[in-house]
Short mmCIF file of C-alpha atoms and ligand atoms in Angstrom, two decimals:
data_model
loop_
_atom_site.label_atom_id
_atom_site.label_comp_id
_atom_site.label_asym_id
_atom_site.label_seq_id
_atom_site.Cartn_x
_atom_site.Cartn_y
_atom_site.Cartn_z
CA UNK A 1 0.00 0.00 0.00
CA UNK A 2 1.24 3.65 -0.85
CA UNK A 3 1.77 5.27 2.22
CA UNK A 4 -0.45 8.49 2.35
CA UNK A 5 2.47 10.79 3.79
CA UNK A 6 6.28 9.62 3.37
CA UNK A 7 8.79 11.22 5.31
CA UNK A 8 12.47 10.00 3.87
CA UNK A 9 15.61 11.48 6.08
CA UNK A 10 14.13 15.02 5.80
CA UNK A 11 16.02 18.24 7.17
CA UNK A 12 16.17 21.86 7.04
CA UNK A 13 18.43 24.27 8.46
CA UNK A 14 17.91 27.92 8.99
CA UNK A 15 21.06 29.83 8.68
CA UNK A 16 22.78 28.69 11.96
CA UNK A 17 19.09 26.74 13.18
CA UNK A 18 18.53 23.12 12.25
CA UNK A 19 15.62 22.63 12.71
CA UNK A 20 14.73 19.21 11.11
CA UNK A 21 18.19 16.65 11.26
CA UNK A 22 17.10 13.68 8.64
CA UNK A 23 13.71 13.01 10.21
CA UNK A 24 11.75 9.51 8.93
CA UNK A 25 8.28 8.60 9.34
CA UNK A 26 5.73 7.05 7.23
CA UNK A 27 1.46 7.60 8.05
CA UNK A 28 -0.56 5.06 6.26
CA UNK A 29 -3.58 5.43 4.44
CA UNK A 30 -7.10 6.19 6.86
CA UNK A 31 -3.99 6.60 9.95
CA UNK A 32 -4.91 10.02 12.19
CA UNK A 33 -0.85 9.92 13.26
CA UNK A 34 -0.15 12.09 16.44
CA UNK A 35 3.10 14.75 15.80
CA UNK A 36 3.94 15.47 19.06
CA UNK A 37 7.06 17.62 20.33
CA UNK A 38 7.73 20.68 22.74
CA UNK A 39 7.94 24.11 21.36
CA UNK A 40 10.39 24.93 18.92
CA UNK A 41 10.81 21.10 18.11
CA UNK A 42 10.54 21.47 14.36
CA UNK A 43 6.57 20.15 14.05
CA UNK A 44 5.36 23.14 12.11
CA UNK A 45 8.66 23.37 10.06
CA UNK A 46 8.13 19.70 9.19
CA UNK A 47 4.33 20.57 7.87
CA UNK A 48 5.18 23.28 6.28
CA UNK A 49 7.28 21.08 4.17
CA UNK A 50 4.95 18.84 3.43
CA UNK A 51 2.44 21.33 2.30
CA UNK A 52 4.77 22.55 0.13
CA UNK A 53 5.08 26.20 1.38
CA UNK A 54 8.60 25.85 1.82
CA UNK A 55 11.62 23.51 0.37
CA UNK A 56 13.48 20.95 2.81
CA UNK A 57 17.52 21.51 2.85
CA UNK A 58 17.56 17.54 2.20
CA UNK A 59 15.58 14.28 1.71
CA UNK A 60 12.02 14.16 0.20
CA UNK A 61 8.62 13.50 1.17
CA UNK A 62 5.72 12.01 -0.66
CA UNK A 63 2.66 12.53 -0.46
CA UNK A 64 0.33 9.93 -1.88
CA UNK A 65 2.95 8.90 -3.85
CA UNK A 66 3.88 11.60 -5.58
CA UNK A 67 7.40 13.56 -5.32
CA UNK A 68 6.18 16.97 -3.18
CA UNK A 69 9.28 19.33 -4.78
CA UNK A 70 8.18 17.79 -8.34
CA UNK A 71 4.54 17.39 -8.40
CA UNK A 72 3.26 20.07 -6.06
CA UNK A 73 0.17 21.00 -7.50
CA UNK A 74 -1.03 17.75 -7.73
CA UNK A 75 -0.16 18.05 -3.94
CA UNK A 76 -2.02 20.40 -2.44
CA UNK A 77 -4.88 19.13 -4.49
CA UNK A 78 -4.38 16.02 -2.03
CA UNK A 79 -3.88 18.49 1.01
CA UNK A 80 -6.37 19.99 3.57
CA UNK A 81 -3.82 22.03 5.87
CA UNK A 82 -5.13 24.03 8.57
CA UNK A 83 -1.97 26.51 9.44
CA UNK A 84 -1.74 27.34 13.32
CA UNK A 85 -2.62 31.21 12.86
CA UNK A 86 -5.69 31.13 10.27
CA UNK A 87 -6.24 34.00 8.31
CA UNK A 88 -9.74 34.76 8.16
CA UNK A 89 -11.61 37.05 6.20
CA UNK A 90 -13.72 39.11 9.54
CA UNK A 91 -16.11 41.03 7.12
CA UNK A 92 -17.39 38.15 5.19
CA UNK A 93 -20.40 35.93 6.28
CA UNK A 94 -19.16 32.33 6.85
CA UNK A 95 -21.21 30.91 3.93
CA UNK A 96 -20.12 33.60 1.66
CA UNK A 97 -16.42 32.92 2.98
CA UNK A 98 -16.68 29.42 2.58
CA UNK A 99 -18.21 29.73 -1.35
CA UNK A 100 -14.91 32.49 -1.88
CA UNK A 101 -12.85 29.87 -0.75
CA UNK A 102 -14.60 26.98 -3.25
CA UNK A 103 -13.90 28.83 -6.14
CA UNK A 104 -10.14 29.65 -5.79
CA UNK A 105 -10.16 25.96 -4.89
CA UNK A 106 -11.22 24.78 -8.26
CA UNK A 107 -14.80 23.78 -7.50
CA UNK A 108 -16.99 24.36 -10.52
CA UNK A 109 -19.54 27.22 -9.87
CA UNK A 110 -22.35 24.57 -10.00
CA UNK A 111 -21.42 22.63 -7.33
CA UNK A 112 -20.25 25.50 -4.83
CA UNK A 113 -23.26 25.53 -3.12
CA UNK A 114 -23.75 21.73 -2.15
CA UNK A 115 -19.87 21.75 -1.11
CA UNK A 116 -19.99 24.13 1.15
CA UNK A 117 -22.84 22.80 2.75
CA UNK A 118 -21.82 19.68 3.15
CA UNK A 119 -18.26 21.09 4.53
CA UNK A 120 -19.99 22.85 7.02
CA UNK A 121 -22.31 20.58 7.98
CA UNK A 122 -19.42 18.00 8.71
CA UNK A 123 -17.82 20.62 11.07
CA UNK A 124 -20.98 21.97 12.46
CA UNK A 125 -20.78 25.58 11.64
CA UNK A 126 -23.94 25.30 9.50
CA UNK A 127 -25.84 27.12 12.25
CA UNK A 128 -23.52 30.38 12.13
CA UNK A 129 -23.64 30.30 8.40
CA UNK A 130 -25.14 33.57 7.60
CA UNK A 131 -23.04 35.50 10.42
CA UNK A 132 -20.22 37.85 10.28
CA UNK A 133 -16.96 35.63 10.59
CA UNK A 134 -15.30 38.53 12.80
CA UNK A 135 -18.16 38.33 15.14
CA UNK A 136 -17.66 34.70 16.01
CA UNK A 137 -15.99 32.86 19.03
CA UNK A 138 -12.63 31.11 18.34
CA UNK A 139 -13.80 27.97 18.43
CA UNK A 140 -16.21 28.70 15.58
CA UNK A 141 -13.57 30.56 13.65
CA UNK A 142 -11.46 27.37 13.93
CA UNK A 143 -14.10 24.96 12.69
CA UNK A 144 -14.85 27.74 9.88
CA UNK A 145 -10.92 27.02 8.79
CA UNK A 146 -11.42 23.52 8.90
CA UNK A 147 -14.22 23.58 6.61
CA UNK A 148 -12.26 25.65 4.21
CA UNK A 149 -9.60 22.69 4.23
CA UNK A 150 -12.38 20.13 3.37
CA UNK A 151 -14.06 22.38 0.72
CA UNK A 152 -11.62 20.36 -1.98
CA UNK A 153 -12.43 16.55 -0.23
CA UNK A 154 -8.98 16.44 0.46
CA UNK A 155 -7.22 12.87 0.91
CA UNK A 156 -5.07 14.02 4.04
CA UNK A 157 -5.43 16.95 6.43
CA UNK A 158 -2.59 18.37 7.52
CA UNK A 159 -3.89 19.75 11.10
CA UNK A 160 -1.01 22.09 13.35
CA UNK A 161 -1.91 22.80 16.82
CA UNK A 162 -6.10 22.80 16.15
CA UNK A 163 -6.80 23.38 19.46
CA UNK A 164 -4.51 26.11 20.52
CA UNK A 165 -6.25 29.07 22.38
CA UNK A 166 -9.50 27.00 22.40
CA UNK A 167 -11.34 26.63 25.76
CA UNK A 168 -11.92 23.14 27.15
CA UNK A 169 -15.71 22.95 25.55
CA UNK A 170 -14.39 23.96 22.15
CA UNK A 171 -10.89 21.59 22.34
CA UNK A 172 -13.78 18.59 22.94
CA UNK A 173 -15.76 19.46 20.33
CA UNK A 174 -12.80 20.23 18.01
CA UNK A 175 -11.10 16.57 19.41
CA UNK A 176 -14.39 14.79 18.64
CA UNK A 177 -14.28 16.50 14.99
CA UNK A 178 -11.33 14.98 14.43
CA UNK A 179 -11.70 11.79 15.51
CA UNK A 180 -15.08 11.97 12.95
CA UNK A 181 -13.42 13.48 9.95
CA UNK A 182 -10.29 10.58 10.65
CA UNK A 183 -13.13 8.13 9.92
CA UNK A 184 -12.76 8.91 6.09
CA UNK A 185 -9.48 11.14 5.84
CA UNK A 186 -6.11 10.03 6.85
CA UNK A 187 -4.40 12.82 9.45
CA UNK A 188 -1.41 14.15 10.52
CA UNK A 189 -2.08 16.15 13.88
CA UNK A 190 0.80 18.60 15.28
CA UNK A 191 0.45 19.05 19.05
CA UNK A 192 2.16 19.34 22.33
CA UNK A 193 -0.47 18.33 24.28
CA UNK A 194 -0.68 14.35 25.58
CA UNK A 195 -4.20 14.18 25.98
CA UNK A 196 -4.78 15.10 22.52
CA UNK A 197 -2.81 12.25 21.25
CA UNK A 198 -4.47 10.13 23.86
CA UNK A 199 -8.17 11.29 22.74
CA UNK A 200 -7.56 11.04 18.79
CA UNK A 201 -4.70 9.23 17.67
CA UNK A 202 -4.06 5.70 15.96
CA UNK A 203 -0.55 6.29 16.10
CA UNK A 204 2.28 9.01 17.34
CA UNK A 205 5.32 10.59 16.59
CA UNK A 206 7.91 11.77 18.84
CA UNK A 207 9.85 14.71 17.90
CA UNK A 208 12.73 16.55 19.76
CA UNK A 209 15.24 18.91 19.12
CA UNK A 210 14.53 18.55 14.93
CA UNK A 211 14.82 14.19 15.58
CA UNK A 212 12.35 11.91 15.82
CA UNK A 213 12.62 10.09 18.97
CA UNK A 214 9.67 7.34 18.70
CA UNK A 215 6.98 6.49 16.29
CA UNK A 216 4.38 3.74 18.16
CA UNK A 217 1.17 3.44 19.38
CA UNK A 218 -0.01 5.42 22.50
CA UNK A 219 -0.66 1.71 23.65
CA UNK A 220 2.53 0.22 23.13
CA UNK A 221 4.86 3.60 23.82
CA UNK A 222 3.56 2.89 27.55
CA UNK A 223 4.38 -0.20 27.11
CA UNK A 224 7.84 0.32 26.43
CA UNK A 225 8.39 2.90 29.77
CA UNK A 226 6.88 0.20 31.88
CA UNK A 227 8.25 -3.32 30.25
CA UNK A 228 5.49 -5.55 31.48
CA UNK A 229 1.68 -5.54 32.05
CA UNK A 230 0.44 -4.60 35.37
CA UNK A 231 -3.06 -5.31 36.30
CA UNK A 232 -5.30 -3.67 39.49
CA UNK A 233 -7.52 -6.28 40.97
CA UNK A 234 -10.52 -5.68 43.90
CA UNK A 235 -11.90 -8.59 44.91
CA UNK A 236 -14.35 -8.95 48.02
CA UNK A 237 -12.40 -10.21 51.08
CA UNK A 238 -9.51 -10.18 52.78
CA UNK A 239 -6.13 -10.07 50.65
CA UNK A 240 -4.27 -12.92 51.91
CA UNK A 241 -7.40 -15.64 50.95
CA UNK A 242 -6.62 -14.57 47.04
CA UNK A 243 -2.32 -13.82 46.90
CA UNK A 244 -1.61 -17.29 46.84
CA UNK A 245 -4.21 -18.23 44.05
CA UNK A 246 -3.29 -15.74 41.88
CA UNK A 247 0.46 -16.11 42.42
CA UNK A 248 -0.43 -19.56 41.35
CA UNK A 249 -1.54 -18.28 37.36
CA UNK A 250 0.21 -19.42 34.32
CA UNK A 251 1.71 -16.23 33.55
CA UNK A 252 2.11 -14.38 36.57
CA UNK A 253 5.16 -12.64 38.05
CA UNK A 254 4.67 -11.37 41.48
CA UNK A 255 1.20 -10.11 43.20
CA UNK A 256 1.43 -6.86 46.00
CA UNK A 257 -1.24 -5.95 47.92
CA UNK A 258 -2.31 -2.73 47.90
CA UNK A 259 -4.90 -2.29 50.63
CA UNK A 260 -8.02 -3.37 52.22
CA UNK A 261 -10.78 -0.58 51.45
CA UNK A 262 -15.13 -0.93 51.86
CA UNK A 263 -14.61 -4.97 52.51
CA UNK A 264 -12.81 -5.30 49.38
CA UNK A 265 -8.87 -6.39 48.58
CA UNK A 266 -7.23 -4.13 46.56
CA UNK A 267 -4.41 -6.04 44.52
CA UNK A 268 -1.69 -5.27 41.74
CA UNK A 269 -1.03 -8.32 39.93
CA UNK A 270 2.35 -8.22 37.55
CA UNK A 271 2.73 -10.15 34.22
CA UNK A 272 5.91 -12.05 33.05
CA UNK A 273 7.17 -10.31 30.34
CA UNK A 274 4.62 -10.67 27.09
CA UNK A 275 1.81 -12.15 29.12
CA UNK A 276 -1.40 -10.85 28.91
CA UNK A 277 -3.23 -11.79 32.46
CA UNK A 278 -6.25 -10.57 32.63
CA UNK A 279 -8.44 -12.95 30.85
CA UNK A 280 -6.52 -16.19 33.95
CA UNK A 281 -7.83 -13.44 36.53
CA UNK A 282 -11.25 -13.35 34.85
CA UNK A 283 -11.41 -16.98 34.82
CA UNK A 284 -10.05 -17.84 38.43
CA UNK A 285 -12.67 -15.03 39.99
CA UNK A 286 -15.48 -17.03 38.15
CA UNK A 287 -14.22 -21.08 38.72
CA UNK A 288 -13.96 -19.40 42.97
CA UNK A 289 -17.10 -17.65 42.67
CA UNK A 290 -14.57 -14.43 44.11
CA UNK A 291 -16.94 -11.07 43.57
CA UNK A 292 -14.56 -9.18 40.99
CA UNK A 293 -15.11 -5.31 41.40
CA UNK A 294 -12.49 -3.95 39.11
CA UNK A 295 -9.77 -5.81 36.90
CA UNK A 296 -8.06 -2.91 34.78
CA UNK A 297 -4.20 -2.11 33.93
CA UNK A 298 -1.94 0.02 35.70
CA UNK A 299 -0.66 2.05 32.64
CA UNK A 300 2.30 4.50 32.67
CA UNK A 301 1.00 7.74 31.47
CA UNK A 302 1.56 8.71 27.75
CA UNK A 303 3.09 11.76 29.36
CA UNK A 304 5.87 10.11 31.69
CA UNK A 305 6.74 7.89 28.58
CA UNK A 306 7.19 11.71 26.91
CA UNK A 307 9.05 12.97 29.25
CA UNK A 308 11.04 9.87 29.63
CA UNK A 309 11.68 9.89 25.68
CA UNK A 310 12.72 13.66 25.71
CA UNK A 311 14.71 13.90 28.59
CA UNK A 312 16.92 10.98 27.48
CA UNK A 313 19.29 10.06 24.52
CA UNK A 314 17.55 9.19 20.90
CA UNK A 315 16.70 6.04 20.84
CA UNK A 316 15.54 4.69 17.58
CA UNK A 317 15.30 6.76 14.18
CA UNK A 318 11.56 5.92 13.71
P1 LIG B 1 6.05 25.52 18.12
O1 LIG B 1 5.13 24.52 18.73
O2 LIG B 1 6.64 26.47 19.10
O3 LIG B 1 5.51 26.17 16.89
P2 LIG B 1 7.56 23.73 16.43
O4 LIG B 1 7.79 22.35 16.90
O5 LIG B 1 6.50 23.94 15.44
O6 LIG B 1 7.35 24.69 17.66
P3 LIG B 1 9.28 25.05 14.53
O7 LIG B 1 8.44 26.27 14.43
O8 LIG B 1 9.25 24.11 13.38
O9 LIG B 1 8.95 24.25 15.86
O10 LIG B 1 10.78 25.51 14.79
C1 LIG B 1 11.89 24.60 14.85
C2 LIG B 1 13.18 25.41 15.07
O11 LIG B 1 13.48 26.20 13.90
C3 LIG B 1 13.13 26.38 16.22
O12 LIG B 1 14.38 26.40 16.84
C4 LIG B 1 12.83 27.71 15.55
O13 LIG B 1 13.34 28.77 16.33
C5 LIG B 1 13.56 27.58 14.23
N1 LIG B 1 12.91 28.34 13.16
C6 LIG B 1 11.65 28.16 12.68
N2 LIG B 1 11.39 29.00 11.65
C7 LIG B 1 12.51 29.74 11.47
C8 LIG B 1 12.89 30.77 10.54
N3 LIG B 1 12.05 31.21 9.60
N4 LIG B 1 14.13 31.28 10.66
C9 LIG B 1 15.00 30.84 11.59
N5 LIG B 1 14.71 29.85 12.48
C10 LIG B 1 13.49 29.32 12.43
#
């Protein structure tokens, strides 16, 4: 399968700056990737790239396929990119914005209409349609750009920091957007914060210092921090009548207790390295009869696996 974005040993320096040091990474086709790095980490430089707005000092990047320095056009046909500072137009109505927009994007006067409908409908600004666009709250002026970058039914959207300056209503509406338009659009989301990665995102990449320091699932990056699977068990009853059974597991490494709280034993249960235990707990709490309140993994947050992976040497090239 062509991968939908192709990132091959790209870098760019800026006089003394450099600000991208051969960075790899591929997103595949219907992927909504996570690109996720501090400030000044070289995320916006890197999309800029692939947009095509400016040129890379070395290596290439493909998008769809095709060569971005030699077919560009045929590029930003494929490209919905929503830049972090959006220039609206303030004295235009949204619908009459949006319609603008169509037409320097190629849409044939005939079909303007149902196009911009449908793009606003699919980021629910159809309500404010008929309102000034300078009169609007910044989460509607944000979902206005992201209609303009779906006015062309673009392939991949190219998304940098979507929710910055939002308030915690609009970044859950604007996260829940995403997650809907990823349904039929593949994404690349820039972002520095975890929970957005968390909330959205097949996949993620790590970027630091103009390197890419990971490329993994949110799943599996915590994975990696932690080494093994940890599981919290409650169980009705004192802790020492279920240590010894589930010590006992196929699978098992070591069991702690963790408490004794409302008549119930609170217990962390540790797998041997690769082995999944819930599904042995499950089983031994039904063959006892043991009243199972809560069987769910301990899981190293996605951001003390970030910090871990930016605070420490490179550790893979992606
Ligand atoms: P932020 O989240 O703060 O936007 P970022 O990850 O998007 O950060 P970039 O904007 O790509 O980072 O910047 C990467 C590095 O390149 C930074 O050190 C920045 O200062 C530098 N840089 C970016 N643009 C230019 C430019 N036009 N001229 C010189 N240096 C630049």
């Amino acid at each position: 399968m062509t991968p939908a974005i192709a990132i091959d040993r790209l870098s760019k320096r800026y006089d003394t700056v450099t600000a991208l040091a051969e960075i790899s990474f591929e997103v595949q086709p219907g992927e909504i990737m996570g690109f996720l790095g501090p400030n000044g980490a070289g995320k916006t430089t890197t999309l800029r790239i692939l947009t095509g707005l400016i040129a890379p000092t070395g290596g290439r990047v493909r998008i769809d396929g095709l060569d971005v320095a030699e077919r560009s056009l045929e590029v930003r046909r494929r490209i919905g990119y929503l830049p972090e500072h959006v220039a609206l137009y303030p004295e235009l109505r949204v619908q009459e914005y949006l319609a603008y927009r169509a037409g320097l994007k190629g849409v044939e006067r005939g079909g303007r209409r149902s196009r911009v409908a449908e793009a606003m409908e699919r980021c629910r600004v159809a309500e404010v349609a008929r309102q000034l666009i300078g009169r609007l709250s910044k989460g509607y002026r944000q979902r206005v750009a992201l209609a303009d970058c779906l006015l062309a039914r673009p392939k991949i959207l190219i998304l940098d920091e979507p929710t910055i300056g939002l308030d915690p209503h609009q970044i859950r509406q604007t996260r829940e957007l995403i997650t809907e338009l990823g349904r039929t659009t593949t994404i690349l989301l820039s972002t520095h914060i975890l929970p957005e990665v968390e909330a959205a995102c097949h996949k993620v990449a790590i970027i630091n210092k103009g390197r890419i320091i990971a490329v993994d699932t949110p799943q599996r990056l915590r994975m990696r921090l932690q080494g093994t699977q940890v599981v919290r068990v409650q169980l009705r009853g004192e802790p020492a009548a279920f240590e010894s059974p589930l010590r006992a597991l196929p699978g098992v490494a070591r069991v702690g207790v963790c408490g004794h709280v409302d008549g119930f034993a609170s217990l962390e249960v540790e797998a041997a390295s690769g082995a999944d235990v819930r599904e042995p707990i499950y089983r031994l709490a039904v063959e006892r009869r043991w009243a199972l309140r809560e069987l769910a993994p301990v899981q190293a947050s996605l951001e003390e696996v970030f910090i871990h992976l930016t605070t420490t040497e490179p550790q893979d090239g992606g």
